[in-house]
Coordinates of C-alpha atoms and ligand atoms in Angstrom, one line a residue:
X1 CA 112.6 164.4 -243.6
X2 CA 110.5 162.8 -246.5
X3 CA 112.5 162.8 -249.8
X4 CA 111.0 164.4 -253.1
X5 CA 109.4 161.7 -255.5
X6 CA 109.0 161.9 -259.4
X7 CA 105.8 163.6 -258.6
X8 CA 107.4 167.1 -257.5
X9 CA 109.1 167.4 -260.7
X10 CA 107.9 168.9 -263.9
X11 CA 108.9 166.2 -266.4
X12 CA 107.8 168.3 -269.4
X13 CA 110.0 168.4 -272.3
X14 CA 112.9 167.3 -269.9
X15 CA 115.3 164.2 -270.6
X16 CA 115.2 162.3 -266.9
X17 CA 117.6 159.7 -266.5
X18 CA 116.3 157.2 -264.1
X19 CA 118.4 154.6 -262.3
X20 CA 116.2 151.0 -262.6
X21 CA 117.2 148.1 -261.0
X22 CA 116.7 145.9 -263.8
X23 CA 118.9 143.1 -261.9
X24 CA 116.3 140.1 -262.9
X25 CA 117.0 136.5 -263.0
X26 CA 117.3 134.7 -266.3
X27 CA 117.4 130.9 -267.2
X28 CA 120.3 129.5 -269.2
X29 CA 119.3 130.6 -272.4
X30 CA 119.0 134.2 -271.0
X31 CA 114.4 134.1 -270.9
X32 CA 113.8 136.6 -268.1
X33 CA 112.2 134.0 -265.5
X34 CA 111.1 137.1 -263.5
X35 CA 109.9 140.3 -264.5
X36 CA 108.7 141.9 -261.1
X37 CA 111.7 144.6 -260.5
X38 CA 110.5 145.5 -264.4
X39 CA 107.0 145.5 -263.6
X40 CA 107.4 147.2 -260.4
X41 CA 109.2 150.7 -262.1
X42 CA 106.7 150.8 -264.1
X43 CA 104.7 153.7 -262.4
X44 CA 107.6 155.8 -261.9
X45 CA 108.7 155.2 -265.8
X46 CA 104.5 155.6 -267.0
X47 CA 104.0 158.6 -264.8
X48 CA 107.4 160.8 -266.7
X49 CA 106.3 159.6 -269.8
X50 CA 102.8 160.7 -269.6
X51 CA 103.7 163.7 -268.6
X52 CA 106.0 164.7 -271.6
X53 CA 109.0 163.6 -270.0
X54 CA 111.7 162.1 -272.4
X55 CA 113.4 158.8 -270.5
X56 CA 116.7 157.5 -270.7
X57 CA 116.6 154.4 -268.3
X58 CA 120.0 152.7 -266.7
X59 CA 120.7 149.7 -264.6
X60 CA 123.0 146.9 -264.1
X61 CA 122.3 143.2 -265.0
X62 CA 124.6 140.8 -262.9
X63 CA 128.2 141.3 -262.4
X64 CA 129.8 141.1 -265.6
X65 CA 133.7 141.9 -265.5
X66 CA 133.4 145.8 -266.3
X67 CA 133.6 145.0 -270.1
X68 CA 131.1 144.1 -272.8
X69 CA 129.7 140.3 -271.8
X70 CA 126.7 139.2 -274.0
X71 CA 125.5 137.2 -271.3
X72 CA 124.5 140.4 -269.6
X73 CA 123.5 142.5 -271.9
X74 CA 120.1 144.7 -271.2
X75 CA 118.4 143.7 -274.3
X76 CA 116.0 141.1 -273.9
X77 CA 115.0 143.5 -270.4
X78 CA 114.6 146.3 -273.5
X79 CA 112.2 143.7 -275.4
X80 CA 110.4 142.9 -272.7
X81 CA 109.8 146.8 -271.4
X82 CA 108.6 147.4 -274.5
X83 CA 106.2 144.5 -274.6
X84 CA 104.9 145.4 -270.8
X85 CA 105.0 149.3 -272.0
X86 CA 103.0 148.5 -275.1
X87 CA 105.7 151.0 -276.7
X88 CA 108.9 150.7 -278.3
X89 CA 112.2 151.3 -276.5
X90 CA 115.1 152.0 -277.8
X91 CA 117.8 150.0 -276.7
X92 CA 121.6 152.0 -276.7
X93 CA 124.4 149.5 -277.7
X94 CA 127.2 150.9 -275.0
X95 CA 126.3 153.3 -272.0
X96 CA 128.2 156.2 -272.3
X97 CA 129.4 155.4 -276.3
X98 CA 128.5 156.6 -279.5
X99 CA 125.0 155.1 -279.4
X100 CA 124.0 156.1 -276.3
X101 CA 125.1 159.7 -277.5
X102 CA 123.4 159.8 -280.2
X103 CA 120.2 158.1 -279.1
X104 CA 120.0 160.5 -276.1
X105 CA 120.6 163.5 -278.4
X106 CA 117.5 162.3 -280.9
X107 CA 115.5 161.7 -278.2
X108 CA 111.9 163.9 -278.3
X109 CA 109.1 163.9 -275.7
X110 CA 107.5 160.4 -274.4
X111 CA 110.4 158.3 -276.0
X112 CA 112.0 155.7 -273.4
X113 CA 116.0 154.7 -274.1
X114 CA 118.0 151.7 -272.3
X115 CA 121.3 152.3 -272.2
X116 CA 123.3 148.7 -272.0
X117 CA 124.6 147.3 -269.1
X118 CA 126.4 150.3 -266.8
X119 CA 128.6 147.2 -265.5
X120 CA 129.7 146.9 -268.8
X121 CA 132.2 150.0 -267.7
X122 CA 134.6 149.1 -264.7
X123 CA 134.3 152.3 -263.4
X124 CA 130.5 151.9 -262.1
X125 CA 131.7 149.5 -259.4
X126 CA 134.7 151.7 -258.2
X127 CA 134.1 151.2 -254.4
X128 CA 134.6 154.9 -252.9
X129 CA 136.5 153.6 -250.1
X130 CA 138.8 151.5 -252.6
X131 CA 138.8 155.0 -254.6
X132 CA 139.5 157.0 -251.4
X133 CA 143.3 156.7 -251.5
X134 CA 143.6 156.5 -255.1
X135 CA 142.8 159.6 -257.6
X136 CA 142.9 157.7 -260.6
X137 CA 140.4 155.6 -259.3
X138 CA 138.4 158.2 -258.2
X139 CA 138.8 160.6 -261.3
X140 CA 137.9 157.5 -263.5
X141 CA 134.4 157.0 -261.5
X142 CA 133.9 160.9 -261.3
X143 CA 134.5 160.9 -265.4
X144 CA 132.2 158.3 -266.0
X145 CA 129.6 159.7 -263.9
X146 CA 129.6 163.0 -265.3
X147 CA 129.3 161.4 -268.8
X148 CA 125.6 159.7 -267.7
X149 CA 125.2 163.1 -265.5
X150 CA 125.4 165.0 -268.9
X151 CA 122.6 163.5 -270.6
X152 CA 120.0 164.6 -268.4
X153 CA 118.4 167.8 -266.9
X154 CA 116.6 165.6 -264.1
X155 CA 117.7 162.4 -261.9
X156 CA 115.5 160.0 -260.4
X157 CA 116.6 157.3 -258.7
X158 CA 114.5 154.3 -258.5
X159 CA 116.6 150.9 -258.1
X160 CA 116.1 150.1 -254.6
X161 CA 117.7 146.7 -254.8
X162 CA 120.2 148.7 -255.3
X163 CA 120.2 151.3 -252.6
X164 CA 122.7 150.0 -250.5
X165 CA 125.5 149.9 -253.2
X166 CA 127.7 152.8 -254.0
X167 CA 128.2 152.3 -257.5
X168 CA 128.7 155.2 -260.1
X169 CA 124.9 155.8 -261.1
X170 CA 123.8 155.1 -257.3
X171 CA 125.9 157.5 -255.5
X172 CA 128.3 159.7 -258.0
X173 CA 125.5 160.5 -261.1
X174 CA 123.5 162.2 -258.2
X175 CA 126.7 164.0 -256.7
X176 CA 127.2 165.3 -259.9
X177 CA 124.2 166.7 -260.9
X178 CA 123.5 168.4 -257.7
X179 CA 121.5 171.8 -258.8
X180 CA 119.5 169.8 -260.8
X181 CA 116.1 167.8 -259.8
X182 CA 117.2 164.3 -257.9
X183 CA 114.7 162.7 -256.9
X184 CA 112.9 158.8 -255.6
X185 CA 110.4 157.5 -257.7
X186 CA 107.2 155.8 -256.8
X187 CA 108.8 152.0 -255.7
X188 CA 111.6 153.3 -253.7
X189 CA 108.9 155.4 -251.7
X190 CA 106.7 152.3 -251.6
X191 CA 109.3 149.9 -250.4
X192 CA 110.9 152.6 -248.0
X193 CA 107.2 153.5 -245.9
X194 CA 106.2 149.3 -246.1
X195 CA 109.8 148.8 -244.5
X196 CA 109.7 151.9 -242.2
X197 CA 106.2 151.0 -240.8
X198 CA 106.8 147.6 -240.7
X199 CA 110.4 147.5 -238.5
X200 CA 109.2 150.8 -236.6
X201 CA 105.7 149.6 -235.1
X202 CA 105.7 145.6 -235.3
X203 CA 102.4 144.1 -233.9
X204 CA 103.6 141.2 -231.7
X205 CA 105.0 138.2 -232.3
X206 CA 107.4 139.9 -234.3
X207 CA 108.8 137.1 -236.6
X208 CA 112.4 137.1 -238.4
X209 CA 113.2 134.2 -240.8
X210 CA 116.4 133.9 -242.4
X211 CA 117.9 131.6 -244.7
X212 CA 120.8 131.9 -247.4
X213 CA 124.2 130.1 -247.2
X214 CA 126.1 132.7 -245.1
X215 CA 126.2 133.5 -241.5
X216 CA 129.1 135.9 -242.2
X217 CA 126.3 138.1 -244.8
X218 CA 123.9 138.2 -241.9
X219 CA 125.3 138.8 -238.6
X220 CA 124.8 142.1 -239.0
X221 CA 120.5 142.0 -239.5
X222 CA 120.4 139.2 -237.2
X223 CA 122.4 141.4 -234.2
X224 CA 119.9 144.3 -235.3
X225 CA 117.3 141.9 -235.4
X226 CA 117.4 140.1 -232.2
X227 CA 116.7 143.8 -230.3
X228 CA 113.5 143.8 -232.0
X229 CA 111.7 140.5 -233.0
X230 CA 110.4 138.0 -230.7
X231 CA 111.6 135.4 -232.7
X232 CA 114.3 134.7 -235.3
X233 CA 113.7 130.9 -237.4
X234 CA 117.2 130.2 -239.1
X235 CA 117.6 127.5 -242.0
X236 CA 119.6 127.5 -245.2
X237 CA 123.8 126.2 -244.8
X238 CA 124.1 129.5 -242.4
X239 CA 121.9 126.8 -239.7
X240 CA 124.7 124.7 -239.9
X241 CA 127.7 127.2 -238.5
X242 CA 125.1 128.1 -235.5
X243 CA 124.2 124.3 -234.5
X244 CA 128.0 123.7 -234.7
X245 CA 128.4 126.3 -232.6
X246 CA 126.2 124.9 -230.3
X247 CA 128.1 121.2 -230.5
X248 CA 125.9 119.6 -232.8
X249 CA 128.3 117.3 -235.2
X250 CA 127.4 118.9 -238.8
X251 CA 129.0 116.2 -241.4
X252 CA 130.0 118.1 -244.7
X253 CA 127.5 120.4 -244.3
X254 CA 128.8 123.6 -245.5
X255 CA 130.2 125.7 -242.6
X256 CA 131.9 128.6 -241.8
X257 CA 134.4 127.9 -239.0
X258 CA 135.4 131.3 -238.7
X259 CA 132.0 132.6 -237.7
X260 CA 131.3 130.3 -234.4
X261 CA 132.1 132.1 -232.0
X262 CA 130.2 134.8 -233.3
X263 CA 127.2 132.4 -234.2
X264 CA 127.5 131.3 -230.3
X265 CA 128.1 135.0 -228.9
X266 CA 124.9 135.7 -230.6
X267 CA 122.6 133.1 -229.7
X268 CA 124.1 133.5 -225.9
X269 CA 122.7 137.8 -226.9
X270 CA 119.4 136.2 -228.1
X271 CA 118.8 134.3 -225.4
X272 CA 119.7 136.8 -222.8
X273 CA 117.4 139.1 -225.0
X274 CA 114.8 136.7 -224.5
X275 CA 114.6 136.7 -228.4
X276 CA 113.5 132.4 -229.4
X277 CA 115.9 131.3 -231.9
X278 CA 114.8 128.4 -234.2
X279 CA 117.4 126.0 -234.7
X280 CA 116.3 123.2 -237.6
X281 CA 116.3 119.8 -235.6
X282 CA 116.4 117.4 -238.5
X283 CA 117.6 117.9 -242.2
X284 CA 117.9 116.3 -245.3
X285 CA 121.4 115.2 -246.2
X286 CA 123.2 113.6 -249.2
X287 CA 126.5 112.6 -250.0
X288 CA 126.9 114.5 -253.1
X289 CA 124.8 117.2 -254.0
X290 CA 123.3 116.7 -257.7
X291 CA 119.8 116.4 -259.0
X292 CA 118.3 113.3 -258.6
X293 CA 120.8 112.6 -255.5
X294 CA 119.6 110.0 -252.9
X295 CA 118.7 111.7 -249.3
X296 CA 118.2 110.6 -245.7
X297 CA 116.3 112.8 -243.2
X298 CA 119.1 113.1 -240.1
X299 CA 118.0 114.1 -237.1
X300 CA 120.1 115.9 -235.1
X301 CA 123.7 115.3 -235.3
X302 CA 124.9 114.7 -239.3
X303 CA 127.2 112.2 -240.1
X304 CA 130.8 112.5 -241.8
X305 CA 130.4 112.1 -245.7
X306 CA 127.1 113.9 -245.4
X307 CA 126.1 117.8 -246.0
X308 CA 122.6 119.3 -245.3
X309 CA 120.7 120.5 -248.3
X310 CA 117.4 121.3 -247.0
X311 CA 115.5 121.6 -243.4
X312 CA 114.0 118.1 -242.7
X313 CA 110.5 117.7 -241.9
X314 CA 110.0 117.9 -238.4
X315 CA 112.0 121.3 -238.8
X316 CA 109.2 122.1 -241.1
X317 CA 106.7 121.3 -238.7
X318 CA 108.2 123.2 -235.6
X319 CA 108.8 126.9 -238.1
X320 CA 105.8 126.5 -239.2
X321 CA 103.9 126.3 -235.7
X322 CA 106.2 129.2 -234.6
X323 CA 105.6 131.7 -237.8
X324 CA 101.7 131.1 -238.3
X325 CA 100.8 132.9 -234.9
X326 CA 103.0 135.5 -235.9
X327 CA 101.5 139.2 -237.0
X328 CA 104.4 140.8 -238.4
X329 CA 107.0 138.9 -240.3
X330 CA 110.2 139.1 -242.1
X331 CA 111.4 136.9 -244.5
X332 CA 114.9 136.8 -246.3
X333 CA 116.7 133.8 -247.9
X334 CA 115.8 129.8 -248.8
X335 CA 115.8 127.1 -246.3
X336 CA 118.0 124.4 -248.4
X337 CA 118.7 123.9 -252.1
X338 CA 116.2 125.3 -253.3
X339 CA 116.8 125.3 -256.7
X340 CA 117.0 121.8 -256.8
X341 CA 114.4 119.9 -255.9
X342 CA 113.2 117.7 -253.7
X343 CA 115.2 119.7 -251.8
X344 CA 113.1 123.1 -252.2
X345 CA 110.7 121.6 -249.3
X346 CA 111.6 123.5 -246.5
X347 CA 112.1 126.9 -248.4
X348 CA 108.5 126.0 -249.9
X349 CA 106.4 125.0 -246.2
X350 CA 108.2 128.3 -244.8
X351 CA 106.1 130.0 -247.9
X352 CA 103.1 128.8 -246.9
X353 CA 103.2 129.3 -243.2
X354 CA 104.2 133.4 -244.2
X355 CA 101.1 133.1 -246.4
X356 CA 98.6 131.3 -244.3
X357 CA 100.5 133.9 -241.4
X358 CA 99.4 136.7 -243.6
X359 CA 96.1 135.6 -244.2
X360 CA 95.3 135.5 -240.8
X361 CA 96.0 139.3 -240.5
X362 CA 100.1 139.4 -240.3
X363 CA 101.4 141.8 -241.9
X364 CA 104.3 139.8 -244.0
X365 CA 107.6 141.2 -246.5
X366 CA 109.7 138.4 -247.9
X367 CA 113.1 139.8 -249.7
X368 CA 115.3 138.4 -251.7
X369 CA 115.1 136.6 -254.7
X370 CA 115.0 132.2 -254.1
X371 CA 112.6 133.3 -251.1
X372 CA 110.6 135.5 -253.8
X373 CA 110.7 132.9 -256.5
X374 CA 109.1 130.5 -253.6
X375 CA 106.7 132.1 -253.5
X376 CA 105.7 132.8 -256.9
X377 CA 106.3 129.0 -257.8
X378 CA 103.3 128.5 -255.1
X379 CA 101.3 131.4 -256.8
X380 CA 101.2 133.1 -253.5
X381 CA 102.1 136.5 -254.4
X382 CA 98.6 138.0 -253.9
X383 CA 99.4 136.4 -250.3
X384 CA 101.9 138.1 -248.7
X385 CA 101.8 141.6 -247.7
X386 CA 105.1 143.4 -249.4
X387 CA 107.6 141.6 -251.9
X388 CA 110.3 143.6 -252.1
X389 CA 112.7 144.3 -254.9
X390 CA 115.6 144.2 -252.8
X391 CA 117.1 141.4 -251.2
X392 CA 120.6 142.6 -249.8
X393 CA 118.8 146.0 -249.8
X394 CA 116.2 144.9 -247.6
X395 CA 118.3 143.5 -245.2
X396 CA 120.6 146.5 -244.8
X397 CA 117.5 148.9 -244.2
X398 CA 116.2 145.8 -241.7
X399 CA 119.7 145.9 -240.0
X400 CA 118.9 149.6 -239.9
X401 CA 121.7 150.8 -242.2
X402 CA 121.4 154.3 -243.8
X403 CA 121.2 154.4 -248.0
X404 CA 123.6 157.1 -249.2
X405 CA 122.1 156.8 -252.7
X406 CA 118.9 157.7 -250.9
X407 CA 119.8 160.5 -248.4
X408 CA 121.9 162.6 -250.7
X409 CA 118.7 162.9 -253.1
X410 CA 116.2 166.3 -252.4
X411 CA 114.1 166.6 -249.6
X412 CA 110.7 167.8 -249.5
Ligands
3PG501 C1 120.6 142.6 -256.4 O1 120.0 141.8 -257.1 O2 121.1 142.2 -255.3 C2 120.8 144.0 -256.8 O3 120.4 144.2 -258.1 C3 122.2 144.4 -256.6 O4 123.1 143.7 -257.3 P1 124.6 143.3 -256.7 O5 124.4 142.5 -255.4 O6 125.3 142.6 -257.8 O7 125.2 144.7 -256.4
MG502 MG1 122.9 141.2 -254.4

């Protein structure tokens, strides 16, 4: 059943607190380097303030301790909301505090609060299964919840990069106000129908790229994943515990040893499947991974004293031959280092095949943020079909997971 959206409620005079994933990637003096996930909520957040709606806005921002870190604190996300609302925000100090009390309590018709960062508060990431045993734990996360519940006579929940997490203002704000509106807003439905469509009715070949540095975070998509896609192309360090697993010498190359036998059992499943998996048969390699460091291009097996960093270029070649015929494709993760380049290379072809992929008529949804950034760095964001907001979020709903933040929201 289809969920309720923003556009069911009447915002009028109401104070809506909306969930915002507002997770976005900063440089080392804290400049926002991307602003999509802000940019992207700003329908749902436009359409309750036009309609008389006043806002009180909450997300996380990294994963601070559970106490006050300035290094992750909302306010340069306030400054630039304000500058993409044309309209001043008010920024709270604390989350559930004195400001935020007061600042809610003030707040009239077509204003927009930010509380600070709800990981500032240690009971936002209470796990419930950690809490489960535990009523301390669990009266801690119900308290703080009912706290953010109590501010508001409406709930929207639009933070899908955060739909797969259970934390307080995901799961328990929601339980609590239940008799009250809940509802998605306007990017959660958007990301949920481009998914849906996309995993449900693929047009063939059905492409699956994945990258990242750990097998052990993507077993799960990738056994969901070889039941539906004709092909899966795997780079990043998670290659390297697969071609071990098929007897390839590695070097230093990050590994996880504990994850072979899966890795095998799974390529044996692919291939019995008759799903193509996409191996990288050369890489670049470096004994000591710093910018600037020399590289060699290895083919095949790697050598002790040397660790991959990026697919090589024949690698490059061969995914990019198997993911421009493709007409549906799924992207999630970098091919190497990307961050540090030369060694961006691989992550940075893979971009362009998805693109020129696209613009042949594929429909295309990268995930995830270095695969994302790619992509932007190339200016190909008009491109590819669907950038989503979530990464981990994305793959869960690829590996056909169920969002509990979601389903406990109104239906229709
Ligand atoms: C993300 O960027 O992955 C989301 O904002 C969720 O953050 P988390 O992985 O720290 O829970
Ligand atoms: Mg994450």
């Amino acid at each position: 059943m289809a969920k309720k959206t923003v556009a069911d409620i009447d915002a009028k005079g109401k104070k809506v607190l909306m969930r915002v994933d507002f997770n976005v990637p900063q440089d080392d003096e804290g400049n926002i380097t991307s602003d999509d996930r802000i940019v992207k909520a700003l329908p749902t957040i436009k359409n309750v303030l036009d309609r008389g709606g006043a806002l009180i806005l909450m997300s996380h921002l990294g994963r601070p301790e559970g106490a006050r870190d300035e290094a992750y604190t909302l306010k340069p996300v306030a400054e630039r909301l304000s500058q993409l609302l044309g309209k001043k925000v008010i920024f709270a100090n604390d989350t559930i505090g004195p400001d935020a009390k007061s600042k809610v309590k003030a707040l009239k018709s077509g204003d927009v609060l930010l509380l600070e960062n709800l990981r500032f508060n240690k009971e936002e990431v209470i796990k419930d299964k950690d809490a489960k045993d535990k009523p301390d734990l669990r009266t801690a996360k119900d308290n703080f919840a009912k706290e953010l519940a109590a501010m508001a006579d409406v709930y929207v929940d639009d933070a899908f990069g955060t739909a797969h997490r259970d934390n307080a203002s995901m799961l328990t704000v929601p339980a609590v106000m239940q008799g009250k509106p809940r509802v998605i807003g306007f990017l959660i439905e958007k990301e949920l129908k481009f998914l849906g469509d996309t995993i449900n009715n693929p047009v063939r070949p059905f492409v699956a790229i994945l990258g990242g540095a750990k097998v052990s975070d993507k077993i799960g998509v990738i056994e969901s994943l070889i039941n539906k896609v004709n092909r899966i192309v795997i780079g990043g360090a998670m290659a390297y515990t697969f071609l071990k697993a098929r007897g390839k010498a590695v070097g230093d190359s990050r590994c996880e040893d504990n994850f072979m036998d899966k890795a095998g059992e799974l390529l044996d499943r692919a291939a019995q499947l008759n799903c193509e998996v996409l191996l990288p048969p050369d890489n670049a390699v470096v004994r000591k991974l710093q910018p600037g460091a020399e590289h060699r291009i290895a083919v095949g097996d790697i050598d002790p004293g040397w660790q991959a960093v990026d697919i090589g270029p024949m690698a490059a070649r061969e995914f990019t031959a198997k993911i421009v015929d493709a007409k549906t494709i799924v992207w999630n993760g970098p091919m190497g280092v990307f961050e540090i380049p030369p060694f961006d290379k691989g992550t940075k072809a893979v971009a362009q095949a998805v693109a020129k992929a696209t613009q042949k008529g594929a429909k295309s949804i990268v995930g995830g943020g270095d695969s994302a950034s790619a992509i932007e760095q190339l200016g190909l964001q008009d491109k590819i079909s669907h950038i989503s907001t979530g990464g981990g979020a994305s793959l869960e709903f690829l590996e056909g997971k169920k969002f509990k933040a979601i389903d406990i929201l109104d239906e229709k």
